[in-house]
PDB file of C-alpha atoms in Angstrom:
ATOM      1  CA  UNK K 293      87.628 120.280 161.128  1.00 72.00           C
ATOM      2  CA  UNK K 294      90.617 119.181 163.339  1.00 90.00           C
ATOM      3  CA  UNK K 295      94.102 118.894 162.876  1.00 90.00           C
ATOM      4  CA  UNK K 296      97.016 117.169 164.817  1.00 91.00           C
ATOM      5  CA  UNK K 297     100.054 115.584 163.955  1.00 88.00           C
ATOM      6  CA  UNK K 298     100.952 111.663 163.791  1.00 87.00           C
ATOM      7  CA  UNK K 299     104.543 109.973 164.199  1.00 83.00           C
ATOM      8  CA  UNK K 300     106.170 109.405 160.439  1.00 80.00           C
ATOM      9  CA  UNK K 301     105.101 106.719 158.545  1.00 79.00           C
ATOM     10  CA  UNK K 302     106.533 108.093 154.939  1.00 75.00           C
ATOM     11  CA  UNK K 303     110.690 107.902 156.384  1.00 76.00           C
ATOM     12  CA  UNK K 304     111.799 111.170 155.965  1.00 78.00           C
ATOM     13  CA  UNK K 305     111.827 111.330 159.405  1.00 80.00           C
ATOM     14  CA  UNK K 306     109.262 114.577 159.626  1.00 81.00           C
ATOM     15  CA  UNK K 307     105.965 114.101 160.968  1.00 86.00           C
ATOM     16  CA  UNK K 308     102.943 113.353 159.303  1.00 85.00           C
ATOM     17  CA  UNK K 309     100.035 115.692 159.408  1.00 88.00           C
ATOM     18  CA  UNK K 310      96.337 114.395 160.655  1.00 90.00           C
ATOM     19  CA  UNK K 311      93.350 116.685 159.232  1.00 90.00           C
ATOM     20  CA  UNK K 312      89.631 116.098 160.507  1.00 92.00           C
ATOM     21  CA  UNK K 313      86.874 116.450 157.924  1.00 91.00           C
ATOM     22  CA  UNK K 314      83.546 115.567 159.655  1.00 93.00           C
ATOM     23  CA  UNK K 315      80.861 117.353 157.300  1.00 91.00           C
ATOM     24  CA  UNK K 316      82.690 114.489 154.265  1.00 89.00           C
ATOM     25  CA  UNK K 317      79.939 112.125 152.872  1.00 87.00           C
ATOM     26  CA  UNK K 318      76.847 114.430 154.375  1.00 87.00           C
ATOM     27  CA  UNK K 319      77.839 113.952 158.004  1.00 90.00           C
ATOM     28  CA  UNK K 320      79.580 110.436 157.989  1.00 91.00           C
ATOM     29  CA  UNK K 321      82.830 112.582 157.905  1.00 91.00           C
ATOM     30  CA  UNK K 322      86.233 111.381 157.159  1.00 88.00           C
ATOM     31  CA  UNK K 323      89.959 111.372 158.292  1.00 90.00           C
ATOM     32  CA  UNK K 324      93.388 111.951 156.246  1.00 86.00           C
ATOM     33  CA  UNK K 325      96.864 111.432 157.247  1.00 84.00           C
ATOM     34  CA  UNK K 326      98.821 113.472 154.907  1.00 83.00           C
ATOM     35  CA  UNK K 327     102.678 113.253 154.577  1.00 78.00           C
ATOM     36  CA  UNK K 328     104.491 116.198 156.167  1.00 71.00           C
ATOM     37  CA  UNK K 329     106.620 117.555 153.689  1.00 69.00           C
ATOM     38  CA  UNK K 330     104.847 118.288 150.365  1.00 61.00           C
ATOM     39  CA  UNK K 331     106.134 117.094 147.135  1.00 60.00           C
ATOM     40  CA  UNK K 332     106.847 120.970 145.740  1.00 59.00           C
ATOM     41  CA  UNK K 333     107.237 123.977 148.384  1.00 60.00           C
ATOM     42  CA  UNK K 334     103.802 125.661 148.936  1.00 60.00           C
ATOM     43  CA  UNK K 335     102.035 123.628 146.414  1.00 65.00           C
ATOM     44  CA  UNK K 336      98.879 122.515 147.618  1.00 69.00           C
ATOM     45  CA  UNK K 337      97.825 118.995 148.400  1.00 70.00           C
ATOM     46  CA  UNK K 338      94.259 118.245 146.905  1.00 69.00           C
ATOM     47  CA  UNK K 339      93.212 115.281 149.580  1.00 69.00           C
ATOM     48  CA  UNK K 340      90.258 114.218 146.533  1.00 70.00           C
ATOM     49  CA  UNK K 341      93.821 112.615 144.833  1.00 66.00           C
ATOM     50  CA  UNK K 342      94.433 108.714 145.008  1.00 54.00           C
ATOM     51  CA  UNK K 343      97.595 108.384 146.477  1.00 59.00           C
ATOM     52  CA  UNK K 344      98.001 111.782 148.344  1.00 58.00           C
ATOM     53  CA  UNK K 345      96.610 110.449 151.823  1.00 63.00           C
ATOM     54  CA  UNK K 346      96.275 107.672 154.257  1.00 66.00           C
ATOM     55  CA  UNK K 347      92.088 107.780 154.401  1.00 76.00           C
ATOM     56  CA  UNK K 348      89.351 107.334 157.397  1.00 83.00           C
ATOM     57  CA  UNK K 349      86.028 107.323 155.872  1.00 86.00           C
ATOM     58  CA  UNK K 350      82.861 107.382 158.168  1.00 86.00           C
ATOM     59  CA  UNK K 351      79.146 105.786 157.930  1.00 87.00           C
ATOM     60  CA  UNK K 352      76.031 108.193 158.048  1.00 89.00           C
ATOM     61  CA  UNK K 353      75.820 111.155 160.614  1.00 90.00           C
ATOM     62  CA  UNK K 354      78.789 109.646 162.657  1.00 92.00           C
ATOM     63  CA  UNK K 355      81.043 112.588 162.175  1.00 93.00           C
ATOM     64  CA  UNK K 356      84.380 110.897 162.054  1.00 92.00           C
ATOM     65  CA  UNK K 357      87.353 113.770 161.927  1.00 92.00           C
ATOM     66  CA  UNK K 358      85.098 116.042 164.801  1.00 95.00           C
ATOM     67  CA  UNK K 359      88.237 115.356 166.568  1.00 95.00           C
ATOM     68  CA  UNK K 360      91.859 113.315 165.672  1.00 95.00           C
ATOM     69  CA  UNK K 361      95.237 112.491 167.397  1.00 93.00           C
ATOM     70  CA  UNK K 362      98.163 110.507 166.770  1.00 89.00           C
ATOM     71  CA  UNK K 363      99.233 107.700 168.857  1.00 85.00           C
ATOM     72  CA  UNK K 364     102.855 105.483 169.408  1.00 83.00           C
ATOM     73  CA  UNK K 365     100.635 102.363 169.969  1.00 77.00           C
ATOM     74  CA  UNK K 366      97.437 100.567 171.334  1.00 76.00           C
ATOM     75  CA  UNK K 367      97.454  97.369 173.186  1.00 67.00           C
ATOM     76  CA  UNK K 368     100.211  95.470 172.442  1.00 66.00           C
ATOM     77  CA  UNK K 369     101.007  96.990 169.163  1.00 74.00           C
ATOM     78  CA  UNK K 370     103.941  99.683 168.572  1.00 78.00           C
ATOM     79  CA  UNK K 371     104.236 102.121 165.711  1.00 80.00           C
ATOM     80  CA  UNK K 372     102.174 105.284 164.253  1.00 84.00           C
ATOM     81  CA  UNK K 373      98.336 105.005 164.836  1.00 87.00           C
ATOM     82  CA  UNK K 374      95.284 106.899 163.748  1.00 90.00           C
ATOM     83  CA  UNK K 375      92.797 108.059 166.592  1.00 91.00           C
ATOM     84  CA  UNK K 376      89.376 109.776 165.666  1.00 93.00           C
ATOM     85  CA  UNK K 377      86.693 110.848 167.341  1.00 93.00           C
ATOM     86  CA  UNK K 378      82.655 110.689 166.261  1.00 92.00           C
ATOM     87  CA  UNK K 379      80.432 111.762 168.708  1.00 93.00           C
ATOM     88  CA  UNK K 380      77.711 110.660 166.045  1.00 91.00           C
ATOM     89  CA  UNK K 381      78.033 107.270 166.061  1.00 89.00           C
ATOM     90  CA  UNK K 382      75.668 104.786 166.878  1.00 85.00           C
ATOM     91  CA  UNK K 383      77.022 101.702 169.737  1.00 74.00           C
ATOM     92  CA  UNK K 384      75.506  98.255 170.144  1.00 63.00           C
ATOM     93  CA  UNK K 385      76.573  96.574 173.159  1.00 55.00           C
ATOM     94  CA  UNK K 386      76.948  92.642 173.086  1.00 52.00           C
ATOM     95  CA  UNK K 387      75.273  92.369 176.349  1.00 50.00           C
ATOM     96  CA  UNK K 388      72.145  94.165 175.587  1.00 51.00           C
ATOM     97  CA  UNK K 389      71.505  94.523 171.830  1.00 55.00           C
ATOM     98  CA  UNK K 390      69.972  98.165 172.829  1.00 65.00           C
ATOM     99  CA  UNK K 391      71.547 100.600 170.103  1.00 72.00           C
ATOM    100  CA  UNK K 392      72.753 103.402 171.802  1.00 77.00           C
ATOM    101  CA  UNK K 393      72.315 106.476 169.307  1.00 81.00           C
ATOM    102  CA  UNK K 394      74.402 109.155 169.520  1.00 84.00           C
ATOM    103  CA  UNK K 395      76.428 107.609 171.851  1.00 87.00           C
ATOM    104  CA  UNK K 396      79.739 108.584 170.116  1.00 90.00           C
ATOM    105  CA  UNK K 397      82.911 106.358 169.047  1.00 90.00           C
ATOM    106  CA  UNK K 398      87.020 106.618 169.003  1.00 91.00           C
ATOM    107  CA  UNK K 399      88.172 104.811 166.571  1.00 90.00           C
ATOM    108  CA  UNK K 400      91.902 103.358 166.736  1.00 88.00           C
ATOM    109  CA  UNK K 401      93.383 101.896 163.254  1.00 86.00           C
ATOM    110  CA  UNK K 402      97.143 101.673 161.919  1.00 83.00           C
ATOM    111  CA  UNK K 403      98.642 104.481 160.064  1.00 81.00           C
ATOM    112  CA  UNK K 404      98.931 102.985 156.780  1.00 69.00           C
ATOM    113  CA  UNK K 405      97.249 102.262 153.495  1.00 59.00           C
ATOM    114  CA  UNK K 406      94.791  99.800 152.926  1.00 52.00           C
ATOM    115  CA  UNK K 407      91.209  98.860 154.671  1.00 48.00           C
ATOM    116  CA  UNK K 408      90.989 100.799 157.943  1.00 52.00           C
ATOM    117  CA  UNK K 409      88.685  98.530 159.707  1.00 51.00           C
ATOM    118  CA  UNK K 410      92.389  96.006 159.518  1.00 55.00           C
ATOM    119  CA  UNK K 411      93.572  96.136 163.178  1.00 62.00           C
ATOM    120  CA  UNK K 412      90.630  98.717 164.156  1.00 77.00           C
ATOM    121  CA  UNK K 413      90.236  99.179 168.004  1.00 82.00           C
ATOM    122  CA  UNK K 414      86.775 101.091 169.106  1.00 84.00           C
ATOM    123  CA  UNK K 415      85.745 103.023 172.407  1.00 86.00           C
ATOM    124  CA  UNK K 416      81.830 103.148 172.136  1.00 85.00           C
ATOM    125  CA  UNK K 417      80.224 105.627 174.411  1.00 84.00           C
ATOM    126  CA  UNK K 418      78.285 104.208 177.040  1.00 80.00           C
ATOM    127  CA  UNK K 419      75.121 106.400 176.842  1.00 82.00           C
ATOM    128  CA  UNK K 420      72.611 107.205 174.223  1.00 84.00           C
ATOM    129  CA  UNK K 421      73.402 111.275 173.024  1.00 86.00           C
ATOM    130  CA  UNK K 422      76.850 111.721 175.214  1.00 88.00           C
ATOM    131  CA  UNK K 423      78.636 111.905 172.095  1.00 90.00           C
ATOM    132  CA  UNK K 424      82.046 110.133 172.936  1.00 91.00           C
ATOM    133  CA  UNK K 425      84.979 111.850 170.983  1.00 92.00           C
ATOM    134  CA  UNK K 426      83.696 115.785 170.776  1.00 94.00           C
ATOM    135  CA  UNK K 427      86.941 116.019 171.383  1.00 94.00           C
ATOM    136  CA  UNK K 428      90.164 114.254 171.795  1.00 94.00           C
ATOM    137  CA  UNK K 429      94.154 114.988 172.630  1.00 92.00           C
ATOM    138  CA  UNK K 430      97.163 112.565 174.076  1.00 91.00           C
ATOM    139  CA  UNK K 431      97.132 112.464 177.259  1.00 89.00           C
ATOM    140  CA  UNK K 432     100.740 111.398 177.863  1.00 87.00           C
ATOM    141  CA  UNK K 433     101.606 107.954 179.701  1.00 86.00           C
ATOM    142  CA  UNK K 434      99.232 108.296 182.402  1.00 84.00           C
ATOM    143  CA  UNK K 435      99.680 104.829 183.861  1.00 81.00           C
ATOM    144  CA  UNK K 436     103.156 104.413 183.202  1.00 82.00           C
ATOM    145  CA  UNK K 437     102.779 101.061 181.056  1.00 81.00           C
ATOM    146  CA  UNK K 438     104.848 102.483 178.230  1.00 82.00           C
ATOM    147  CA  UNK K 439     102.304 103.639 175.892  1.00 81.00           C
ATOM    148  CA  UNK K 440     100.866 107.094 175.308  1.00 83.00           C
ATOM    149  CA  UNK K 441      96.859 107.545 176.441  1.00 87.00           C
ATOM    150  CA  UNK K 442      93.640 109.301 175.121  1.00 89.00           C
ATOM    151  CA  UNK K 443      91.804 111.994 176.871  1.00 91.00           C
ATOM    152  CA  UNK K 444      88.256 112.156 174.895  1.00 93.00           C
ATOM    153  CA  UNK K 445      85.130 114.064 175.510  1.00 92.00           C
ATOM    154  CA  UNK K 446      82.154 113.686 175.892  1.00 90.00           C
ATOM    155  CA  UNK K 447      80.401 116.854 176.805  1.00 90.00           C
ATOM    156  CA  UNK K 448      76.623 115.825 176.514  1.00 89.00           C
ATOM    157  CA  UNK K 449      77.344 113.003 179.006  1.00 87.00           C
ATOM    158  CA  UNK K 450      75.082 112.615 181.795  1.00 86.00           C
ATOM    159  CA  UNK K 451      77.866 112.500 184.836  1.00 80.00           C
ATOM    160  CA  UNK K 452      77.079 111.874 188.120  1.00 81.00           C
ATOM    161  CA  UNK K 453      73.226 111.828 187.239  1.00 83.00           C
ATOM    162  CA  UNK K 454      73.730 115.546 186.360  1.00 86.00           C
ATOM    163  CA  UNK K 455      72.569 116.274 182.831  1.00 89.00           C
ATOM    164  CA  UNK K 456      75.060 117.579 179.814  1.00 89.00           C
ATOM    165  CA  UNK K 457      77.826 118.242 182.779  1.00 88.00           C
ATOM    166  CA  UNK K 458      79.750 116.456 180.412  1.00 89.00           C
ATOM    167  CA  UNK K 459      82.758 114.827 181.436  1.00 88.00           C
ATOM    168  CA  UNK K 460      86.046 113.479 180.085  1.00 89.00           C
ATOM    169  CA  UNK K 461      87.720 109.844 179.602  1.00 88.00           C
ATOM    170  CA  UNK K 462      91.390 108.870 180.281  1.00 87.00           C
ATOM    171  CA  UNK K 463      91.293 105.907 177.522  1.00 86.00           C
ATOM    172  CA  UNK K 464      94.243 103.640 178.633  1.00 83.00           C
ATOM    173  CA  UNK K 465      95.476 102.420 175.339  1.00 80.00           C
ATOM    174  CA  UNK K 466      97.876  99.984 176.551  1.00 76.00           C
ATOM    175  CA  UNK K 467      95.033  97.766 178.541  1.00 76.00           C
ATOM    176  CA  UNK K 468      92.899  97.871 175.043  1.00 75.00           C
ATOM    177  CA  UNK K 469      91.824  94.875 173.181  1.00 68.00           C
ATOM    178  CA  UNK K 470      91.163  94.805 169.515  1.00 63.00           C
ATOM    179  CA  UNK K 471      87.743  93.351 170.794  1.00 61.00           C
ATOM    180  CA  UNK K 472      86.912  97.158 171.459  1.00 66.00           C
ATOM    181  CA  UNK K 473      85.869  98.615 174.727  1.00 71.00           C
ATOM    182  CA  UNK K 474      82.984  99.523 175.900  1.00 70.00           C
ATOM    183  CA  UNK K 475      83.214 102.811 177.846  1.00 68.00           C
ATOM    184  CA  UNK K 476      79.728 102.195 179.725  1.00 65.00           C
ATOM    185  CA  UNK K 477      81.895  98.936 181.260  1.00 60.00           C
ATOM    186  CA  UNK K 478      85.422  99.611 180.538  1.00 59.00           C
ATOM    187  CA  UNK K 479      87.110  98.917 183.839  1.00 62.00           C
ATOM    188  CA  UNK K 480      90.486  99.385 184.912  1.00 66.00           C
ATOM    189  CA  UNK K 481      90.887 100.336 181.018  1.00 71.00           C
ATOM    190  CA  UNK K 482      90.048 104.028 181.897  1.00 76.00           C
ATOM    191  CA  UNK K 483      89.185 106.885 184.350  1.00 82.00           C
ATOM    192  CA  UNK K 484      86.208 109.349 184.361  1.00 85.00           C
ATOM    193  CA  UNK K 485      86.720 112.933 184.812  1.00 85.00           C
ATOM    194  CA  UNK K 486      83.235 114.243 185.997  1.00 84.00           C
ATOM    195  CA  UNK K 487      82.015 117.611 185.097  1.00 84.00           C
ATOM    196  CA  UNK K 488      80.812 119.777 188.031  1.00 84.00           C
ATOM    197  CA  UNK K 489      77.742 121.058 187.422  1.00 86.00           C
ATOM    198  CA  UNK K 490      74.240 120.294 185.299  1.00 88.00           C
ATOM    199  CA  UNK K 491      74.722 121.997 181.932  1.00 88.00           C
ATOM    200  CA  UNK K 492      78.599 123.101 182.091  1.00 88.00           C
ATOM    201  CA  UNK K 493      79.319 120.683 178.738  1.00 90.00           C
ATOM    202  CA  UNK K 494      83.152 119.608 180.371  1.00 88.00           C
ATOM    203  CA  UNK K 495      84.721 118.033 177.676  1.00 88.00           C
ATOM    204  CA  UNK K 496      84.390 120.284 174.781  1.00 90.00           C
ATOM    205  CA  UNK K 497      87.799 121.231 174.017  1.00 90.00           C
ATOM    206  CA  UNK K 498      90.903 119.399 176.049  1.00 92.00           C
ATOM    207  CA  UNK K 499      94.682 119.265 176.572  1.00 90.00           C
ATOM    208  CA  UNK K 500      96.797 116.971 177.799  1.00 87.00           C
ATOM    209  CA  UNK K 501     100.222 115.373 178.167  1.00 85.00           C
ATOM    210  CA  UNK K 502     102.206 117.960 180.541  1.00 86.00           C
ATOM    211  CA  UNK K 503     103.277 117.218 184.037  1.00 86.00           C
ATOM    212  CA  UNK K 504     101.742 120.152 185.858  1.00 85.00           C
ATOM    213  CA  UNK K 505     102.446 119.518 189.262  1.00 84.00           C
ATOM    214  CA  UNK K 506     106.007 117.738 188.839  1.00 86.00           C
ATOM    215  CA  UNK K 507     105.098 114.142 190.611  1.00 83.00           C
ATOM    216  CA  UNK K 508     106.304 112.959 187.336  1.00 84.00           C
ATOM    217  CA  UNK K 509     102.644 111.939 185.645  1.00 84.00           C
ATOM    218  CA  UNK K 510     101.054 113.758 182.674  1.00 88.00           C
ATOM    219  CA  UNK K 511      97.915 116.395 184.049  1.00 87.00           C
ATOM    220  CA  UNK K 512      94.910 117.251 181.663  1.00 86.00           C
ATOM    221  CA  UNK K 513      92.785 120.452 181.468  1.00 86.00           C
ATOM    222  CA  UNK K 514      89.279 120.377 180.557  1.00 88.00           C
ATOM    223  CA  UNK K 515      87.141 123.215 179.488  1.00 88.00           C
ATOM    224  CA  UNK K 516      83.327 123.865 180.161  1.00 85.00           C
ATOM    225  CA  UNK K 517      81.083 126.998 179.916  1.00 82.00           C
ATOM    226  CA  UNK K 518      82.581 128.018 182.986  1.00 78.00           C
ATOM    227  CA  UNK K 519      86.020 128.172 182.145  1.00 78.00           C
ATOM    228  CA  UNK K 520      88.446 125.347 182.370  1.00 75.00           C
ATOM    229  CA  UNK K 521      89.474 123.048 184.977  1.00 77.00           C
ATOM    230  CA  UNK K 522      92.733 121.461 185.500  1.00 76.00           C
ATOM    231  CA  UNK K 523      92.930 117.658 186.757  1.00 79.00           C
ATOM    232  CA  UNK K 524      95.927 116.131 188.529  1.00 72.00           C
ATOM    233  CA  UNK K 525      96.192 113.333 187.170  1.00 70.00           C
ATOM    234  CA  UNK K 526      95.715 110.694 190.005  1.00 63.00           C
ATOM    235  CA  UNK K 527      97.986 107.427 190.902  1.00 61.00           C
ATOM    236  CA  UNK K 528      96.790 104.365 188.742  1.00 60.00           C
ATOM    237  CA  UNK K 529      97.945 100.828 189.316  1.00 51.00           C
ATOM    238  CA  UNK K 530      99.967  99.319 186.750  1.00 52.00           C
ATOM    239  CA  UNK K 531      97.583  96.977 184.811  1.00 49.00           C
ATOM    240  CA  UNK K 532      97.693  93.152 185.765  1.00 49.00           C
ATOM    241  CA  UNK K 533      98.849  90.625 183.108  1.00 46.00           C
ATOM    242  CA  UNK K 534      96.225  89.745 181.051  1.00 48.00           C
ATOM    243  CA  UNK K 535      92.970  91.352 179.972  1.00 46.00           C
ATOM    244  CA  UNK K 536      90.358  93.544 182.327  1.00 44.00           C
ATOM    245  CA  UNK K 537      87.485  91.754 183.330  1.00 43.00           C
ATOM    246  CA  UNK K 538      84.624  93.311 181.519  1.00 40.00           C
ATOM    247  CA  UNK K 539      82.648  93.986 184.250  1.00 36.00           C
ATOM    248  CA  UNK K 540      85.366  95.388 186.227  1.00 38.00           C
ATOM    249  CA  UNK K 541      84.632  99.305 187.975  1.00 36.00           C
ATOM    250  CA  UNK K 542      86.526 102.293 186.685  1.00 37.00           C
ATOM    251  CA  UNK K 543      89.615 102.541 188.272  1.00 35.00           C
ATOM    252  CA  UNK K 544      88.826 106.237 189.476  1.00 39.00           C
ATOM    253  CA  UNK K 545      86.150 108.415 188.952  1.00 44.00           C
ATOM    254  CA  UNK K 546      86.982 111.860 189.264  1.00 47.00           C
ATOM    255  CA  UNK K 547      84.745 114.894 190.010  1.00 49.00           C
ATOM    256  CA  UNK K 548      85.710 118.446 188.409  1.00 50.00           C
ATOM    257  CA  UNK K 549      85.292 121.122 190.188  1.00 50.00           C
TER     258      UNK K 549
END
């Protein structure tokens, strides 16, 4: 499971608490958003209640809740959002038709009740089996547009033609359309952090958010089999008005090493 916490959304001004629960519904997993200050002190909250949590449900053997974290706002919207990872998930790009399985999804949706595919955003991986949202943490505002980032991993992916190095994506949330995006073509809409080696698996577990270096932008770690490695987060441009066009190159890719 996986836990973080999510801006309030109930107005008692506390935060709200995000849990993960990925082995829900046989493997199609599931996300709640659970207010953070229970009704009675140490009394339990049973999530099976109606009424007790904001819920993410998942379709088969996606894993949704592998990873979650909250966000202040994606694209042009403001206010408490949902973000969960599931590396299970299947992608379909419009161009091709070819289903990518195991290609992974983050998955983007309001904090509050009612039908979470209302105002859904989606990442889809790019490659069949790189499982896109292993992990996931805020980044911080790494482009400076006012709204907090995504660093998700993807440790099976195949970076740099060097299998399972795994590697790590810098979502920019503020260039994201509620069309979705789709992270084999996602443009100036994110940044690649390469793992270093065949088989190290970068982009199992991550942090972000924290200005390491003090030029003022938020840094990320990223851990492999080999220990971690910590990126400075490079110098973006601001983002243009209007949308990225979709066949647009990454704005960076980084190697790890």
């Amino acid at each position: 499971t996986a836990v973080a916490s999510l801006l309030d959304t109930s107005g008692d001004t506390l935060p709200e608490v995000l849990i993960g629960a990925p082995g829900a519904g046989s493997g199609a997993g599931g996300v709640h958003a659970v207010d953070g200050r229970p009704t009675a002190p140490r009394a339990p909250t049973d999530l099976a209640s109606p009424g007790e949590s904001i819920t993410m449900t998942g379709r088969a053997g996606e894993r949704l809740g592998t990873s979650v974290a909250g966000l202040d706002g994606i694209g042009v919207r403001r206010g408490a959002h949902i973000a969960a990872g599931a590396p299970g998930a299947e992608a379909t790009p419009t161009a091709s038709k070819r289903i990518r399985d195991d290609a992974g999804a983050v998955y983007v949706v309001p904090a509050a009740p009612g039908d979470a595919s209302d105002g859904l955003v989606t990442f889809s991986g790019g490659d069949p089996g790189e499982g896109l949202g292993v992990a996931l943490v805020p980044a911080g505002d790494v482009d400076s547009d006012g709204t907090g980032d995504l660093l998700a991993g993807l440790d099976n992916d195949r970076a740099l033609a060097r299998p399972s190095a795994g590697s790590a994506l810098l979502l920019l949330a503020g260039r994201a359309t509620t069309a979705g995006v789709d992270t084999g073509l996602f443009g100036a809409r994110g940044v690649r952090l390469a793992g270093p080696a065949r088989g190290a698996r970068t982009g199992h577990a991550l942090a972000g958010g924290v200005d390491v270096d003090g030029d003022g932008r938020p840094d990320s770690l990223l851990g492999d089999r080999r220990g971690a490695s910590l990126v400075l987060t490079p110098r973006l441009a601001r983002p243009a008005p209007g949308p990225s066009p979709p066949d647009e190159r990454l704005d960076v890719q980084v190697l790890v090493d």
